[in-house]
């Protein structure tokens, strides 16, 4: 296997890295503190083509592959994890299911809006009483004439407070259990649809994370994605893809934490010398760097599997997401430790990175769920 990035991927990596350092770094601490959604930078990223990285040019996207999406999300998340997941959700959790499962009319209507930043996307799966167990969702939709009537509540939805296009899952036939779940494209101004509680999160605080509330919401029949009963299949396939760039987000956070720790260790002196000269610190750096690179390769390989058209890559994406998330938390924790008491202060970036890292073990399927996916693939 060739591990070299293509010229296009190298160009994208360099472009996104420069943008992140110039535009995201100055505001990342403030939006973490205030929770303000970073619309100014989102609009700038739209002009760079980052909101539709994996969308073909004919629909307004950049036409890159999933390894390229992973590269971009990593570079953004290295500087600002909130912005990284905003880009990831718009690409893999909203544009992708419409691209993969939508009809031509749906693609032409919604994908250009998502790519241009005219409207952002969000995905509605998680509910107050249903997280990792997707089949336990309580939302329902029934067909009445030319509309589906959607009822239910979704919670912890990234981008929700600022999005204009939502991909939402609900039961159309409970008797069929998970085979009775369907998927709908919901627009912001849909009658009966409103936003609920805004979540005050520990990390990724600038992601407009809030509830979606559907009270007899009227969804046009033509906004059904694929066919009735295809929802569980769409959900699982979409999450397989999303775990690639969430793994990339984890790699970015970990790399950012390591960079900060190395920089600090050169400046901080103890017992008359920089702490980077101490073998214990050097040992920590060696472990951190090796594990980050291992996680990066797992993420790139999962993206490679998707780009090569493998019919199933659930195990590969689960491995990437599980390991990279685990490493992000570990590396961020060690970076805080290397900073000593300063690492516990909000004046230092590693404090924010440590808080941001924890969500990686929870969303897009918890680490425990990833282990189940991996193990089932091995024993089936």
mmCIF file of C-alpha atoms in Angstrom:
data_model
loop_
_atom_site.group_PDB
_atom_site.id
_atom_site.type_symbol
_atom_site.label_atom_id
_atom_site.label_comp_id
_atom_site.label_asym_id
_atom_site.label_seq_id
_atom_site.Cartn_x
_atom_site.Cartn_y
_atom_site.Cartn_z
ATOM 1 C CA UNK A 1 0.000 0.000 0.000
ATOM 2 C CA UNK A 2 1.204 3.499 -0.862
ATOM 3 C CA UNK A 3 1.205 5.680 2.232
ATOM 4 C CA UNK A 4 2.059 8.863 0.336
ATOM 5 C CA UNK A 5 -0.591 11.540 0.089
ATOM 6 C CA UNK A 6 -1.541 12.622 -3.415
ATOM 7 C CA UNK A 7 -0.570 16.072 -4.628
ATOM 8 C CA UNK A 8 -4.187 17.205 -4.198
ATOM 9 C CA UNK A 9 -4.265 15.881 -0.632
ATOM 10 C CA UNK A 10 -0.982 17.590 0.216
ATOM 11 C CA UNK A 11 -2.309 20.852 -1.232
ATOM 12 C CA UNK A 12 -5.512 20.529 0.797
ATOM 13 C CA UNK A 13 -3.586 19.713 3.973
ATOM 14 C CA UNK A 14 -1.321 22.733 3.557
ATOM 15 C CA UNK A 15 -4.229 25.039 2.724
ATOM 16 C CA UNK A 16 -6.326 23.941 5.700
ATOM 17 C CA UNK A 17 -3.366 24.058 8.089
ATOM 18 C CA UNK A 18 -2.550 27.638 7.127
ATOM 19 C CA UNK A 19 -6.196 28.646 7.397
ATOM 20 C CA UNK A 20 -6.604 27.021 10.810
ATOM 21 C CA UNK A 21 -3.519 28.668 12.237
ATOM 22 C CA UNK A 22 -4.358 32.093 10.802
ATOM 23 C CA UNK A 23 -8.130 32.224 11.252
ATOM 24 C CA UNK A 24 -9.197 29.637 13.841
ATOM 25 C CA UNK A 25 -6.422 29.892 16.419
ATOM 26 C CA UNK A 26 -7.127 33.546 17.386
ATOM 27 C CA UNK A 27 -10.815 32.894 18.143
ATOM 28 C CA UNK A 28 -10.793 29.298 19.429
ATOM 29 C CA UNK A 29 -10.376 30.225 23.136
ATOM 30 C CA UNK A 30 -13.107 32.859 22.989
ATOM 31 C CA UNK A 31 -15.759 30.737 21.263
ATOM 32 C CA UNK A 32 -15.011 27.962 23.747
ATOM 33 C CA UNK A 33 -15.677 30.414 26.562
ATOM 34 C CA UNK A 34 -18.759 32.085 25.072
ATOM 35 C CA UNK A 35 -20.227 29.176 23.118
ATOM 36 C CA UNK A 36 -20.735 31.505 20.163
ATOM 37 C CA UNK A 37 -21.138 29.693 16.854
ATOM 38 C CA UNK A 38 -18.191 30.618 14.568
ATOM 39 C CA UNK A 39 -20.216 31.770 11.569
ATOM 40 C CA UNK A 40 -17.514 34.098 10.217
ATOM 41 C CA UNK A 41 -15.039 31.258 9.866
ATOM 42 C CA UNK A 42 -17.692 28.830 8.627
ATOM 43 C CA UNK A 43 -18.419 31.205 5.739
ATOM 44 C CA UNK A 44 -14.698 31.464 4.984
ATOM 45 C CA UNK A 45 -14.415 27.675 4.960
ATOM 46 C CA UNK A 46 -17.387 27.451 2.604
ATOM 47 C CA UNK A 47 -15.458 29.597 0.110
ATOM 48 C CA UNK A 48 -12.529 27.190 0.453
ATOM 49 C CA UNK A 49 -14.806 24.263 -0.370
ATOM 50 C CA UNK A 50 -14.507 22.647 3.051
ATOM 51 C CA UNK A 51 -18.242 22.263 3.708
ATOM 52 C CA UNK A 52 -18.681 19.880 0.788
ATOM 53 C CA UNK A 53 -15.346 18.129 0.564
ATOM 54 C CA UNK A 54 -16.787 14.744 -0.454
ATOM 55 C CA UNK A 55 -19.613 16.139 -2.611
ATOM 56 C CA UNK A 56 -19.067 15.970 -6.398
ATOM 57 C CA UNK A 57 -18.511 19.240 -8.210
ATOM 58 C CA UNK A 58 -21.782 18.858 -10.116
ATOM 59 C CA UNK A 59 -23.622 19.453 -6.814
ATOM 60 C CA UNK A 60 -21.426 22.332 -5.708
ATOM 61 C CA UNK A 61 -18.840 20.319 -3.778
ATOM 62 C CA UNK A 62 -15.070 19.941 -3.993
ATOM 63 C CA UNK A 63 -15.090 16.363 -5.251
ATOM 64 C CA UNK A 64 -12.424 15.037 -2.883
ATOM 65 C CA UNK A 65 -12.336 11.595 -1.273
ATOM 66 C CA UNK A 66 -12.814 10.506 2.345
ATOM 67 C CA UNK A 67 -9.107 10.399 3.149
ATOM 68 C CA UNK A 68 -9.050 14.065 2.128
ATOM 69 C CA UNK A 69 -11.984 14.773 4.452
ATOM 70 C CA UNK A 70 -10.065 13.097 7.284
ATOM 71 C CA UNK A 71 -7.002 15.229 6.519
ATOM 72 C CA UNK A 72 -9.029 18.445 6.604
ATOM 73 C CA UNK A 73 -10.914 17.579 9.806
ATOM 74 C CA UNK A 74 -7.644 16.648 11.522
ATOM 75 C CA UNK A 75 -6.000 19.965 10.634
ATOM 76 C CA UNK A 76 -9.033 21.992 11.746
ATOM 77 C CA UNK A 77 -9.464 20.033 14.989
ATOM 78 C CA UNK A 78 -5.791 20.427 15.863
ATOM 79 C CA UNK A 79 -6.603 24.103 16.380
ATOM 80 C CA UNK A 80 -10.342 24.129 17.178
ATOM 81 C CA UNK A 81 -12.309 20.958 17.883
ATOM 82 C CA UNK A 82 -15.644 22.775 17.744
ATOM 83 C CA UNK A 83 -15.033 23.931 14.192
ATOM 84 C CA UNK A 84 -13.694 20.504 13.272
ATOM 85 C CA UNK A 85 -16.894 18.704 14.203
ATOM 86 C CA UNK A 86 -19.066 21.372 12.554
ATOM 87 C CA UNK A 87 -17.299 20.631 9.261
ATOM 88 C CA UNK A 88 -17.450 16.869 9.868
ATOM 89 C CA UNK A 89 -21.193 16.896 10.541
ATOM 90 C CA UNK A 90 -21.961 18.996 7.478
ATOM 91 C CA UNK A 91 -19.981 16.612 5.272
ATOM 92 C CA UNK A 92 -20.504 13.104 6.569
ATOM 93 C CA UNK A 93 -23.702 13.290 8.618
ATOM 94 C CA UNK A 94 -25.789 15.483 6.340
ATOM 95 C CA UNK A 95 -24.379 15.812 2.829
ATOM 96 C CA UNK A 96 -23.259 12.177 2.662
ATOM 97 C CA UNK A 97 -26.600 10.444 3.370
ATOM 98 C CA UNK A 98 -28.324 12.754 0.889
ATOM 99 C CA UNK A 99 -25.608 12.071 -1.687
ATOM 100 C CA UNK A 100 -25.608 8.315 -1.079
ATOM 101 C CA UNK A 101 -29.328 7.641 -0.640
ATOM 102 C CA UNK A 102 -31.153 10.663 -2.041
ATOM 103 C CA UNK A 103 -32.802 10.893 -5.432
ATOM 104 C CA UNK A 104 -31.594 13.328 -8.063
ATOM 105 C CA UNK A 105 -34.120 15.989 -7.130
ATOM 106 C CA UNK A 106 -33.058 15.866 -3.461
ATOM 107 C CA UNK A 107 -29.381 16.045 -4.371
ATOM 108 C CA UNK A 108 -29.838 19.055 -6.639
ATOM 109 C CA UNK A 109 -31.974 20.859 -4.088
ATOM 110 C CA UNK A 110 -30.028 20.336 -0.873
ATOM 111 C CA UNK A 111 -26.370 19.579 -1.625
ATOM 112 C CA UNK A 112 -25.503 22.967 -3.190
ATOM 113 C CA UNK A 113 -26.978 24.718 -0.150
ATOM 114 C CA UNK A 114 -24.883 22.594 2.208
ATOM 115 C CA UNK A 115 -21.686 23.080 0.213
ATOM 116 C CA UNK A 116 -22.046 26.842 -0.137
ATOM 117 C CA UNK A 117 -22.807 27.398 3.538
ATOM 118 C CA UNK A 118 -26.174 28.911 2.647
ATOM 119 C CA UNK A 119 -27.534 26.323 5.049
ATOM 120 C CA UNK A 120 -25.692 24.037 7.441
ATOM 121 C CA UNK A 121 -26.689 20.458 8.138
ATOM 122 C CA UNK A 122 -27.386 18.372 11.229
ATOM 123 C CA UNK A 123 -28.330 14.750 11.911
ATOM 124 C CA UNK A 124 -31.158 13.765 14.261
ATOM 125 C CA UNK A 125 -30.688 10.292 15.751
ATOM 126 C CA UNK A 126 -30.081 10.589 19.505
ATOM 127 C CA UNK A 127 -33.097 11.020 21.793
ATOM 128 C CA UNK A 128 -33.553 11.570 25.536
ATOM 129 C CA UNK A 129 -34.150 7.820 25.992
ATOM 130 C CA UNK A 130 -32.236 6.422 23.015
ATOM 131 C CA UNK A 131 -28.544 6.837 22.345
ATOM 132 C CA UNK A 132 -26.349 3.931 21.320
ATOM 133 C CA UNK A 133 -29.462 1.747 20.955
ATOM 134 C CA UNK A 134 -30.823 3.359 17.791
ATOM 135 C CA UNK A 135 -33.757 0.930 17.614
ATOM 136 C CA UNK A 136 -35.015 2.291 20.951
ATOM 137 C CA UNK A 137 -35.909 5.668 19.446
ATOM 138 C CA UNK A 138 -39.432 6.899 20.171
ATOM 139 C CA UNK A 139 -39.951 9.387 17.319
ATOM 140 C CA UNK A 140 -42.700 8.429 14.878
ATOM 141 C CA UNK A 141 -43.884 9.547 11.458
ATOM 142 C CA UNK A 142 -47.180 8.650 9.789
ATOM 143 C CA UNK A 143 -48.216 9.391 6.237
ATOM 144 C CA UNK A 144 -51.282 11.575 5.842
ATOM 145 C CA UNK A 145 -51.974 12.535 2.242
ATOM 146 C CA UNK A 146 -48.948 14.351 0.826
ATOM 147 C CA UNK A 147 -47.171 14.782 4.164
ATOM 148 C CA UNK A 148 -45.614 12.728 6.939
ATOM 149 C CA UNK A 149 -46.612 13.846 10.422
ATOM 150 C CA UNK A 150 -43.486 13.670 12.574
ATOM 151 C CA UNK A 151 -43.527 13.604 16.382
ATOM 152 C CA UNK A 152 -40.662 13.218 18.802
ATOM 153 C CA UNK A 153 -37.620 14.859 20.365
ATOM 154 C CA UNK A 154 -33.961 14.581 19.412
ATOM 155 C CA UNK A 155 -31.230 15.592 21.839
ATOM 156 C CA UNK A 156 -27.498 16.420 21.760
ATOM 157 C CA UNK A 157 -27.667 17.383 18.090
ATOM 158 C CA UNK A 158 -24.501 19.085 16.837
ATOM 159 C CA UNK A 159 -25.069 22.156 14.623
ATOM 160 C CA UNK A 160 -28.793 22.005 15.456
ATOM 161 C CA UNK A 161 -29.183 25.581 16.664
ATOM 162 C CA UNK A 162 -27.744 27.048 13.455
ATOM 163 C CA UNK A 163 -28.606 24.421 10.843
ATOM 164 C CA UNK A 164 -31.152 24.788 8.062
ATOM 165 C CA UNK A 165 -31.258 21.186 6.807
ATOM 166 C CA UNK A 166 -31.732 18.180 9.099
ATOM 167 C CA UNK A 167 -31.580 14.463 8.333
ATOM 168 C CA UNK A 168 -33.955 12.912 10.875
ATOM 169 C CA UNK A 169 -34.842 9.326 11.761
ATOM 170 C CA UNK A 170 -38.235 8.115 13.005
ATOM 171 C CA UNK A 171 -40.406 4.993 13.074
ATOM 172 C CA UNK A 172 -42.961 4.647 10.307
ATOM 173 C CA UNK A 173 -43.837 1.095 11.400
ATOM 174 C CA UNK A 174 -43.029 0.005 14.963
ATOM 175 C CA UNK A 175 -44.163 -3.574 14.356
ATOM 176 C CA UNK A 176 -41.164 -4.109 12.083
ATOM 177 C CA UNK A 177 -38.768 -3.018 14.864
ATOM 178 C CA UNK A 178 -35.536 -1.575 13.429
ATOM 179 C CA UNK A 179 -36.707 -2.384 9.901
ATOM 180 C CA UNK A 180 -39.544 0.084 10.443
ATOM 181 C CA UNK A 181 -37.290 3.152 10.811
ATOM 182 C CA UNK A 182 -37.337 5.726 8.018
ATOM 183 C CA UNK A 183 -35.305 8.834 7.206
ATOM 184 C CA UNK A 184 -36.497 12.343 6.376
ATOM 185 C CA UNK A 185 -34.970 15.584 5.167
ATOM 186 C CA UNK A 186 -36.402 18.333 7.363
ATOM 187 C CA UNK A 187 -36.064 22.043 6.663
ATOM 188 C CA UNK A 188 -35.721 24.671 9.385
ATOM 189 C CA UNK A 189 -39.032 26.405 8.659
ATOM 190 C CA UNK A 190 -41.104 23.205 8.732
ATOM 191 C CA UNK A 191 -44.468 23.765 10.522
ATOM 192 C CA UNK A 192 -44.465 21.957 13.871
ATOM 193 C CA UNK A 193 -40.667 21.881 14.139
ATOM 194 C CA UNK A 194 -38.862 23.927 16.796
ATOM 195 C CA UNK A 195 -35.589 24.007 18.697
ATOM 196 C CA UNK A 196 -35.424 23.085 22.360
ATOM 197 C CA UNK A 197 -32.829 23.259 25.090
ATOM 198 C CA UNK A 198 -29.364 24.483 24.157
ATOM 199 C CA UNK A 199 -26.812 22.153 25.753
ATOM 200 C CA UNK A 200 -24.136 23.638 28.026
ATOM 201 C CA UNK A 201 -21.384 21.178 27.162
ATOM 202 C CA UNK A 202 -18.063 20.432 28.824
ATOM 203 C CA UNK A 203 -16.194 20.596 25.507
ATOM 204 C CA UNK A 204 -16.830 21.411 21.833
ATOM 205 C CA UNK A 205 -18.828 24.279 23.263
ATOM 206 C CA UNK A 206 -19.304 26.332 20.078
ATOM 207 C CA UNK A 207 -21.290 23.717 18.154
ATOM 208 C CA UNK A 208 -24.859 25.011 18.664
ATOM 209 C CA UNK A 209 -25.788 21.680 20.235
ATOM 210 C CA UNK A 210 -29.474 21.566 21.141
ATOM 211 C CA UNK A 211 -32.753 19.653 21.022
ATOM 212 C CA UNK A 212 -35.008 19.188 18.006
ATOM 213 C CA UNK A 213 -38.715 19.108 18.866
ATOM 214 C CA UNK A 214 -41.331 17.776 16.452
ATOM 215 C CA UNK A 215 -44.995 18.336 17.308
ATOM 216 C CA UNK A 216 -47.101 17.159 14.383
ATOM 217 C CA UNK A 217 -44.410 18.514 12.087
ATOM 218 C CA UNK A 218 -45.515 18.335 8.449
ATOM 219 C CA UNK A 219 -42.805 16.812 6.249
ATOM 220 C CA UNK A 220 -43.517 16.736 2.493
ATOM 221 C CA UNK A 221 -43.740 13.175 1.203
ATOM 222 C CA UNK A 222 -40.978 13.897 -1.306
ATOM 223 C CA UNK A 223 -38.588 14.527 1.621
ATOM 224 C CA UNK A 224 -38.515 10.837 2.521
ATOM 225 C CA UNK A 225 -34.913 9.692 1.970
ATOM 226 C CA UNK A 226 -34.817 6.424 -0.013
ATOM 227 C CA UNK A 227 -37.759 4.169 0.938
ATOM 228 C CA UNK A 228 -39.788 3.594 4.086
ATOM 229 C CA UNK A 229 -37.934 1.142 6.303
ATOM 230 C CA UNK A 230 -34.488 2.040 4.944
ATOM 231 C CA UNK A 231 -33.685 4.240 7.942
ATOM 232 C CA UNK A 232 -31.661 1.760 9.979
ATOM 233 C CA UNK A 233 -29.523 0.860 6.974
ATOM 234 C CA UNK A 234 -28.973 4.544 6.187
ATOM 235 C CA UNK A 235 -28.126 5.265 9.818
ATOM 236 C CA UNK A 236 -25.552 2.478 10.138
ATOM 237 C CA UNK A 237 -23.919 3.304 6.818
ATOM 238 C CA UNK A 238 -23.759 7.001 7.672
ATOM 239 C CA UNK A 239 -22.201 6.307 11.064
ATOM 240 C CA UNK A 240 -19.583 4.051 9.468
ATOM 241 C CA UNK A 241 -18.562 6.986 7.295
ATOM 242 C CA UNK A 242 -18.782 9.553 10.091
ATOM 243 C CA UNK A 243 -16.482 7.532 12.324
ATOM 244 C CA UNK A 244 -13.698 8.143 9.826
ATOM 245 C CA UNK A 245 -13.722 11.903 10.321
ATOM 246 C CA UNK A 246 -14.511 11.698 14.041
ATOM 247 C CA UNK A 247 -11.406 9.536 14.282
ATOM 248 C CA UNK A 248 -9.623 12.281 12.366
ATOM 249 C CA UNK A 249 -10.943 14.836 14.832
ATOM 250 C CA UNK A 250 -9.431 12.734 17.614
ATOM 251 C CA UNK A 251 -6.068 12.636 15.845
ATOM 252 C CA UNK A 252 -6.183 16.403 15.416
ATOM 253 C CA UNK A 253 -6.927 17.038 19.088
ATOM 254 C CA UNK A 254 -4.156 14.642 20.124
ATOM 255 C CA UNK A 255 -1.662 16.246 17.747
ATOM 256 C CA UNK A 256 -2.603 19.683 19.017
ATOM 257 C CA UNK A 257 -2.067 18.560 22.609
ATOM 258 C CA UNK A 258 1.325 17.059 21.792
ATOM 259 C CA UNK A 259 2.405 20.216 19.946
ATOM 260 C CA UNK A 260 1.451 22.344 22.947
ATOM 261 C CA UNK A 261 3.242 20.032 25.369
ATOM 262 C CA UNK A 262 6.471 20.020 23.341
ATOM 263 C CA UNK A 263 6.400 23.801 23.022
ATOM 264 C CA UNK A 264 5.821 24.268 26.748
ATOM 265 C CA UNK A 265 8.528 21.764 27.708
ATOM 266 C CA UNK A 266 11.133 23.797 25.836
ATOM 267 C CA UNK A 267 10.171 26.975 27.684
ATOM 268 C CA UNK A 268 9.566 25.624 31.175
ATOM 269 C CA UNK A 269 12.649 25.110 33.322
ATOM 270 C CA UNK A 270 13.057 22.995 36.427
ATOM 271 C CA UNK A 271 16.216 22.272 38.394
ATOM 272 C CA UNK A 272 18.145 24.557 36.060
ATOM 273 C CA UNK A 273 17.199 23.068 32.694
ATOM 274 C CA UNK A 274 14.258 22.843 30.280
ATOM 275 C CA UNK A 275 11.949 20.028 31.280
ATOM 276 C CA UNK A 276 12.191 18.578 27.745
ATOM 277 C CA UNK A 277 15.698 17.432 28.722
ATOM 278 C CA UNK A 278 14.319 15.029 31.339
ATOM 279 C CA UNK A 279 14.096 11.435 30.204
ATOM 280 C CA UNK A 280 10.669 10.946 31.774
ATOM 281 C CA UNK A 281 9.240 13.789 29.678
ATOM 282 C CA UNK A 282 10.971 12.473 26.564
ATOM 283 C CA UNK A 283 9.511 9.022 27.197
ATOM 284 C CA UNK A 284 6.032 10.531 27.404
ATOM 285 C CA UNK A 285 6.592 12.358 24.119
ATOM 286 C CA UNK A 286 7.751 9.179 22.394
ATOM 287 C CA UNK A 287 4.670 7.271 23.518
ATOM 288 C CA UNK A 288 2.324 10.114 22.588
ATOM 289 C CA UNK A 289 3.791 10.595 19.112
ATOM 290 C CA UNK A 290 3.823 6.872 18.312
ATOM 291 C CA UNK A 291 0.220 6.360 19.365
ATOM 292 C CA UNK A 292 -0.937 9.421 17.428
ATOM 293 C CA UNK A 293 0.697 8.113 14.273
ATOM 294 C CA UNK A 294 -0.854 4.671 14.800
ATOM 295 C CA UNK A 295 -4.274 6.305 15.210
ATOM 296 C CA UNK A 296 -3.731 8.443 12.112
ATOM 297 C CA UNK A 297 -2.918 5.375 10.014
ATOM 298 C CA UNK A 298 -6.042 3.580 11.257
ATOM 299 C CA UNK A 299 -8.135 6.597 10.282
ATOM 300 C CA UNK A 300 -6.529 6.888 6.845
ATOM 301 C CA UNK A 301 -6.991 3.173 6.264
ATOM 302 C CA UNK A 302 -10.688 3.394 7.105
ATOM 303 C CA UNK A 303 -10.985 6.278 4.645
ATOM 304 C CA UNK A 304 -9.061 4.238 2.071
ATOM 305 C CA UNK A 305 -11.513 1.358 2.501
ATOM 306 C CA UNK A 306 -14.434 3.694 1.839
ATOM 307 C CA UNK A 307 -12.724 5.312 -1.139
ATOM 308 C CA UNK A 308 -11.959 1.895 -2.663
ATOM 309 C CA UNK A 309 -15.631 0.999 -2.528
ATOM 310 C CA UNK A 310 -15.434 -1.799 0.003
ATOM 311 C CA UNK A 311 -19.061 -2.923 0.620
ATOM 312 C CA UNK A 312 -18.437 -3.137 4.361
ATOM 313 C CA UNK A 313 -15.869 -1.284 6.411
ATOM 314 C CA UNK A 314 -17.673 -1.171 9.748
ATOM 315 C CA UNK A 315 -14.835 -2.896 11.587
ATOM 316 C CA UNK A 316 -12.196 -0.604 10.101
ATOM 317 C CA UNK A 317 -14.072 2.596 10.905
ATOM 318 C CA UNK A 318 -14.917 1.319 14.402
ATOM 319 C CA UNK A 319 -11.245 0.518 15.050
ATOM 320 C CA UNK A 320 -10.209 3.958 13.846
ATOM 321 C CA UNK A 321 -12.788 5.765 15.929
ATOM 322 C CA UNK A 322 -12.250 3.675 19.071
ATOM 323 C CA UNK A 323 -8.456 3.800 19.093
ATOM 324 C CA UNK A 324 -8.112 7.429 18.015
ATOM 325 C CA UNK A 325 -10.634 8.551 20.652
ATOM 326 C CA UNK A 326 -8.828 6.619 23.349
ATOM 327 C CA UNK A 327 -5.498 8.112 22.312
ATOM 328 C CA UNK A 328 -6.867 11.655 22.151
ATOM 329 C CA UNK A 329 -7.987 11.465 25.774
ATOM 330 C CA UNK A 330 -4.704 9.870 26.859
ATOM 331 C CA UNK A 331 -2.486 12.339 25.020
ATOM 332 C CA UNK A 332 -4.493 15.365 26.174
ATOM 333 C CA UNK A 333 -4.287 14.122 29.769
ATOM 334 C CA UNK A 334 -0.509 13.694 29.514
ATOM 335 C CA UNK A 335 -0.188 17.143 27.947
ATOM 336 C CA UNK A 336 -1.982 18.620 30.943
ATOM 337 C CA UNK A 337 0.314 16.643 33.250
ATOM 338 C CA UNK A 338 3.407 17.968 31.490
ATOM 339 C CA UNK A 339 2.124 21.511 31.966
ATOM 340 C CA UNK A 340 1.729 20.852 35.688
ATOM 341 C CA UNK A 341 -0.520 23.311 37.481
ATOM 342 C CA UNK A 342 -0.638 25.543 34.416
ATOM 343 C CA UNK A 343 -2.338 22.736 32.501
ATOM 344 C CA UNK A 344 -5.321 23.084 34.812
ATOM 345 C CA UNK A 345 -5.686 26.753 33.913
ATOM 346 C CA UNK A 346 -7.925 28.017 31.118
ATOM 347 C CA UNK A 347 -5.037 30.278 30.104
ATOM 348 C CA UNK A 348 -3.415 27.267 28.459
ATOM 349 C CA UNK A 349 -4.721 25.484 25.361
ATOM 350 C CA UNK A 350 -4.275 21.975 26.751
ATOM 351 C CA UNK A 351 -7.062 22.566 29.279
ATOM 352 C CA UNK A 352 -9.517 23.118 26.411
ATOM 353 C CA UNK A 353 -8.145 20.193 24.411
ATOM 354 C CA UNK A 354 -8.574 17.873 27.392
ATOM 355 C CA UNK A 355 -12.245 18.846 27.715
ATOM 356 C CA UNK A 356 -12.787 18.577 23.971
ATOM 357 C CA UNK A 357 -11.227 15.116 23.820
ATOM 358 C CA UNK A 358 -13.682 13.415 26.169
ATOM 359 C CA UNK A 359 -16.667 13.698 23.819
ATOM 360 C CA UNK A 360 -14.855 11.492 21.322
ATOM 361 C CA UNK A 361 -15.418 8.467 23.544
ATOM 362 C CA UNK A 362 -19.147 9.221 23.644
ATOM 363 C CA UNK A 363 -20.598 10.426 20.346
ATOM 364 C CA UNK A 364 -20.949 8.605 17.020
ATOM 365 C CA UNK A 365 -21.232 5.453 19.138
ATOM 366 C CA UNK A 366 -19.447 5.100 22.473
ATOM 367 C CA UNK A 367 -16.115 3.325 22.723
ATOM 368 C CA UNK A 368 -17.968 0.351 24.162
ATOM 369 C CA UNK A 369 -20.174 0.184 21.062
ATOM 370 C CA UNK A 370 -17.092 0.283 18.825
ATOM 371 C CA UNK A 371 -15.661 -2.711 20.674
ATOM 372 C CA UNK A 372 -18.911 -4.617 20.143
ATOM 373 C CA UNK A 373 -18.795 -3.862 16.390
ATOM 374 C CA UNK A 374 -15.185 -5.011 16.155
ATOM 375 C CA UNK A 375 -15.752 -8.181 18.190
ATOM 376 C CA UNK A 376 -18.895 -9.203 16.311
ATOM 377 C CA UNK A 377 -17.060 -8.900 13.032
ATOM 378 C CA UNK A 378 -14.327 -11.180 14.336
ATOM 379 C CA UNK A 379 -16.574 -13.946 15.645
ATOM 380 C CA UNK A 380 -19.388 -14.019 13.075
#
